[in-house]
PDB file of C-alpha atoms in Angstrom:
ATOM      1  CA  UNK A   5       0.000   0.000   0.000  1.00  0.00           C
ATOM      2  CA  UNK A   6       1.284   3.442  -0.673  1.00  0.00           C
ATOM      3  CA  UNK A   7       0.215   6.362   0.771  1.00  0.00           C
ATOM      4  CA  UNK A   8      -0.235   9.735  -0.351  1.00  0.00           C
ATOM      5  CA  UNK A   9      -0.510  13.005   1.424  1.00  0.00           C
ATOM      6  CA  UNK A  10       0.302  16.413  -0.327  1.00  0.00           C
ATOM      7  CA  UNK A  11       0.501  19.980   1.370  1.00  0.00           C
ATOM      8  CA  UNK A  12       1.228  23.354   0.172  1.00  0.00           C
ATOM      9  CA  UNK A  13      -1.725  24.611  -1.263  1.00  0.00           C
ATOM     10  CA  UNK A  14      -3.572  28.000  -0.783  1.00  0.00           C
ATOM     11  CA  UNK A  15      -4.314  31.457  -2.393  1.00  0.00           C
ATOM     12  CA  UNK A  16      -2.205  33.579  -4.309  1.00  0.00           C
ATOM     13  CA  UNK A  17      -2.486  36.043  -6.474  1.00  0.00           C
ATOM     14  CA  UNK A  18      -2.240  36.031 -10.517  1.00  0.00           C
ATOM     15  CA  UNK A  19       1.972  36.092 -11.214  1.00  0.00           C
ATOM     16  CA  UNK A  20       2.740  34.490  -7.513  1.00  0.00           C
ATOM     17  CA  UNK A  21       4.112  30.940  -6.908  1.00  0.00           C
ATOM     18  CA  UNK A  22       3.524  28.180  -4.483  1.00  0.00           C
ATOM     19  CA  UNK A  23       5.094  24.404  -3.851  1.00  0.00           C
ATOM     20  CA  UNK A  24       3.261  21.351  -3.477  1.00  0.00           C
ATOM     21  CA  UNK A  25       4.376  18.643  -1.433  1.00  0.00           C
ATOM     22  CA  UNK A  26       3.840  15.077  -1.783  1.00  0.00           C
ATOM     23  CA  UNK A  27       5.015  12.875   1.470  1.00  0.00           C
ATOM     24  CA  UNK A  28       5.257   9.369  -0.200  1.00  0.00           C
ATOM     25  CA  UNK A  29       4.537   6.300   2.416  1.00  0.00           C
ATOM     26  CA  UNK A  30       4.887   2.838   1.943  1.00  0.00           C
ATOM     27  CA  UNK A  31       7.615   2.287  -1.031  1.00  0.00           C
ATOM     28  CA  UNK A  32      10.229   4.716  -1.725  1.00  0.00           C
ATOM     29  CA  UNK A  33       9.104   6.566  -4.371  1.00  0.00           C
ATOM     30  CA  UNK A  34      12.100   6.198  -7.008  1.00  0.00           C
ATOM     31  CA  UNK A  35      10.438   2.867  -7.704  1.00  0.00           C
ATOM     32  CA  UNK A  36       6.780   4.928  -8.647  1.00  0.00           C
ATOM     33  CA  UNK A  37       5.662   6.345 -11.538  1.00  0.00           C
ATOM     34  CA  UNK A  38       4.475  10.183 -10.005  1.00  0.00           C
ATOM     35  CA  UNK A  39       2.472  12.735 -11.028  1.00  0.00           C
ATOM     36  CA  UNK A  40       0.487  15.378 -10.553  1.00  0.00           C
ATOM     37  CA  UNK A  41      -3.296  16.038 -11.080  1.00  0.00           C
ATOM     38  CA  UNK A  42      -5.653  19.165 -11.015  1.00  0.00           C
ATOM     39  CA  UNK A  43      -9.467  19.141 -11.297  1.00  0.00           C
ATOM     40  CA  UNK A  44     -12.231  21.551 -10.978  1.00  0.00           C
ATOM     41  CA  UNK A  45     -15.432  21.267  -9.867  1.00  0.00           C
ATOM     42  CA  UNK A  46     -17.369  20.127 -12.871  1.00  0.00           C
ATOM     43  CA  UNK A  47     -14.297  19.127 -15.194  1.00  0.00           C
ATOM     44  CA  UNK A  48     -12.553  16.377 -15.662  1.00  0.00           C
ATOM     45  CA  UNK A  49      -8.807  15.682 -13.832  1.00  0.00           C
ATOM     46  CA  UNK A  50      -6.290  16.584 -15.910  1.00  0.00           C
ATOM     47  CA  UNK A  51      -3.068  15.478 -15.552  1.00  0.00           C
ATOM     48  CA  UNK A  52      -0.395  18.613 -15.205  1.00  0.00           C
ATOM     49  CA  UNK A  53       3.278  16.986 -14.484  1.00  0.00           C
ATOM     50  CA  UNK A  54       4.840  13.405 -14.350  1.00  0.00           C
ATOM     51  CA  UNK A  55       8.057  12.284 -12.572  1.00  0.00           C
ATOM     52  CA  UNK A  56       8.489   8.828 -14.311  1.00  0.00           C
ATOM     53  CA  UNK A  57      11.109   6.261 -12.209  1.00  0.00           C
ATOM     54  CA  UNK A  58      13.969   7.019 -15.064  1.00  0.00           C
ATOM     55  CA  UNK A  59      13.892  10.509 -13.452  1.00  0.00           C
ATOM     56  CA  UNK A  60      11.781  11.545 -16.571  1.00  0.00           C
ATOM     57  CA  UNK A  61       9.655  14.462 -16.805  1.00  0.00           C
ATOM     58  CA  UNK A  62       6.333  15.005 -18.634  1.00  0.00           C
ATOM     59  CA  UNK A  63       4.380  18.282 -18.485  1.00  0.00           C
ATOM     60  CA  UNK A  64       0.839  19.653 -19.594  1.00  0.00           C
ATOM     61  CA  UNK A  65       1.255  22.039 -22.686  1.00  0.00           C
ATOM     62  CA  UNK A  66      -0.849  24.503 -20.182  1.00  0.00           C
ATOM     63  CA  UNK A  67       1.950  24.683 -17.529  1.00  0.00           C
ATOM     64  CA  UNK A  68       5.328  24.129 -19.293  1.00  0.00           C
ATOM     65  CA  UNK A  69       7.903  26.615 -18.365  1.00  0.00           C
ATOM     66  CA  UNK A  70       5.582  27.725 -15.357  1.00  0.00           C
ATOM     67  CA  UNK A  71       5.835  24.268 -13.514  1.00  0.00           C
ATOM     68  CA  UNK A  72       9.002  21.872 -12.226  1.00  0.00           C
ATOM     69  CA  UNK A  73       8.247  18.342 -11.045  1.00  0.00           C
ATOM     70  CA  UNK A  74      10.863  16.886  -8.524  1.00  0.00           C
ATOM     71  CA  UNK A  75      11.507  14.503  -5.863  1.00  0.00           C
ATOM     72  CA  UNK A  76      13.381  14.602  -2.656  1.00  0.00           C
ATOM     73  CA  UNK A  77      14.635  10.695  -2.049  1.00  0.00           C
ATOM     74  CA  UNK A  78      15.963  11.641   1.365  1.00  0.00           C
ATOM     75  CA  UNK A  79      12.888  12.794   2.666  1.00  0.00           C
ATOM     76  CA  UNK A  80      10.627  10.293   0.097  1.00  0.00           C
ATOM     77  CA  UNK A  81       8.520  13.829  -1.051  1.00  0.00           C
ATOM     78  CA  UNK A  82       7.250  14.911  -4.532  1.00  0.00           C
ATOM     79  CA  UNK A  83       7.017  18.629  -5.583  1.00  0.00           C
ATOM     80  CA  UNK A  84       5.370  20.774  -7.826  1.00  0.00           C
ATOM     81  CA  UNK A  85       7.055  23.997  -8.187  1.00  0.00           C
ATOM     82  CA  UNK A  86       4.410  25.865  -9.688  1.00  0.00           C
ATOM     83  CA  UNK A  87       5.573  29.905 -10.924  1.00  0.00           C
ATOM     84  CA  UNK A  88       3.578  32.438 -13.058  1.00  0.00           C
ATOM     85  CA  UNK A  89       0.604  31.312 -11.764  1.00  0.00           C
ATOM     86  CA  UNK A  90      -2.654  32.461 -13.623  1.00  0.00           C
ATOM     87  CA  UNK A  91      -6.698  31.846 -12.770  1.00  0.00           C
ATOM     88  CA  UNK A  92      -6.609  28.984 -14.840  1.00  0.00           C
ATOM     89  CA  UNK A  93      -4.285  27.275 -12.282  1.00  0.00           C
ATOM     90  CA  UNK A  94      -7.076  26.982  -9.682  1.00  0.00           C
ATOM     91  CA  UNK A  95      -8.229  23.618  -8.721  1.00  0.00           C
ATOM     92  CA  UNK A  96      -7.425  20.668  -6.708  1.00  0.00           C
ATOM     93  CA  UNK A  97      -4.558  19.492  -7.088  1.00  0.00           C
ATOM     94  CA  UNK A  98      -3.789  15.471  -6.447  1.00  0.00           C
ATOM     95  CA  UNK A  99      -0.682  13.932  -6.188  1.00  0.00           C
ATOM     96  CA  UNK A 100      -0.943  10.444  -8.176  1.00  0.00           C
ATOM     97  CA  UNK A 101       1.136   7.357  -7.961  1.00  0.00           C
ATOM     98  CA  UNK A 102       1.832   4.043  -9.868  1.00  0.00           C
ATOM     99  CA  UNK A 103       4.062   1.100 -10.500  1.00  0.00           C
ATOM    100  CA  UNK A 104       3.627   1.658 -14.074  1.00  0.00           C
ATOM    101  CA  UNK A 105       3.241   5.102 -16.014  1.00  0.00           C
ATOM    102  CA  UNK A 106       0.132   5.945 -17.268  1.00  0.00           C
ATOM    103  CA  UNK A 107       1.497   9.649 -17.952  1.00  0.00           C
ATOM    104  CA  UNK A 108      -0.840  12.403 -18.110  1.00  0.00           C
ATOM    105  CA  UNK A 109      -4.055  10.260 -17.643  1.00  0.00           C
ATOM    106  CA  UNK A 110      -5.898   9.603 -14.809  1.00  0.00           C
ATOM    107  CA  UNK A 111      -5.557   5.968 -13.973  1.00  0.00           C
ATOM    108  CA  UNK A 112      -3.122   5.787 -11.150  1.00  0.00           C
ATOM    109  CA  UNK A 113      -3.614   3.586  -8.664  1.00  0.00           C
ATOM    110  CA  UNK A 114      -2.795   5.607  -5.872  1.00  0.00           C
ATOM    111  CA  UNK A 115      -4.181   9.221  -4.966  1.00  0.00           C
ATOM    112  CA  UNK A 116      -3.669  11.677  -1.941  1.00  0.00           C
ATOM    113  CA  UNK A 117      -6.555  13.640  -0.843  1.00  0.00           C
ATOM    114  CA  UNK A 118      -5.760  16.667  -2.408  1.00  0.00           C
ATOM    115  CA  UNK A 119      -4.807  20.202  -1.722  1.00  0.00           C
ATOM    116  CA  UNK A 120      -6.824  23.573  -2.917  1.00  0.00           C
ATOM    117  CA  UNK A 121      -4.906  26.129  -5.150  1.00  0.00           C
ATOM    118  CA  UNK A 122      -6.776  29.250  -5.699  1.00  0.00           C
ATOM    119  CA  UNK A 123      -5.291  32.240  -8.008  1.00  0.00           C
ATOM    120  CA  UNK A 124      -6.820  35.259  -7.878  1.00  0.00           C
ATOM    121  CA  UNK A 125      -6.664  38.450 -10.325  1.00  0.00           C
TER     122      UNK A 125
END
């Protein structure tokens, strides 16, 4: 079982930048496929950034050059620098796990809770 539990989140304002936090239980996360997720009420979860176990990375057209994906194998944590941050940023965002890589879509077996990310103008 892995567990997920991400932190970070909050309100900022259009041009600000926050990091999300992903504390990884359960398996050391160098052997996971990770990503990140974002949905809105309403719309479907769309996949933003994906840390593959190469060390690979895999980004959303909406957010590259805005947003770094990285992990910390010391203290077994993802991240989601996220810079430049605009409206359309606002959602939940999920951190996603998986011993295989389903990339940018949603089928990852493992999911944290969430954490809210609100941008405002």
């Amino acid at each position: 079982q892995v567990d997920l539990v991400e932190s970070g989140g909050g309100a900022v304002q259009v041009g600000g930048s926050l990091r999300l936090s992903c504390k990884v239980s359960g398996r050391n996360f160098h052997t996971l496929c990770m990503a990140w997720f974002r949905q809105d009420p309403g719309k479907e979860r769309e996949g933003v950034a994906v840390l593959d176990r190469n060390g690979a990375t895999t980004y959303a057209d909406s957010v590259k050059g805005r947003f770094t994906i990285s992990g910390d194998s010391a203290k077994n944590t993802l991240y989601l620098q996220m810079d430049s941050l605009t409206p359309e940023d606002t959602g939940q965002y999920y951190c996603a796990a998986d011993y295989g890589n389903w990339v940018l879509l949603p089928h990852y077996r493992f999911w944290g809770q969430g954490t809210q990310v609100t941008v405002s103008s």
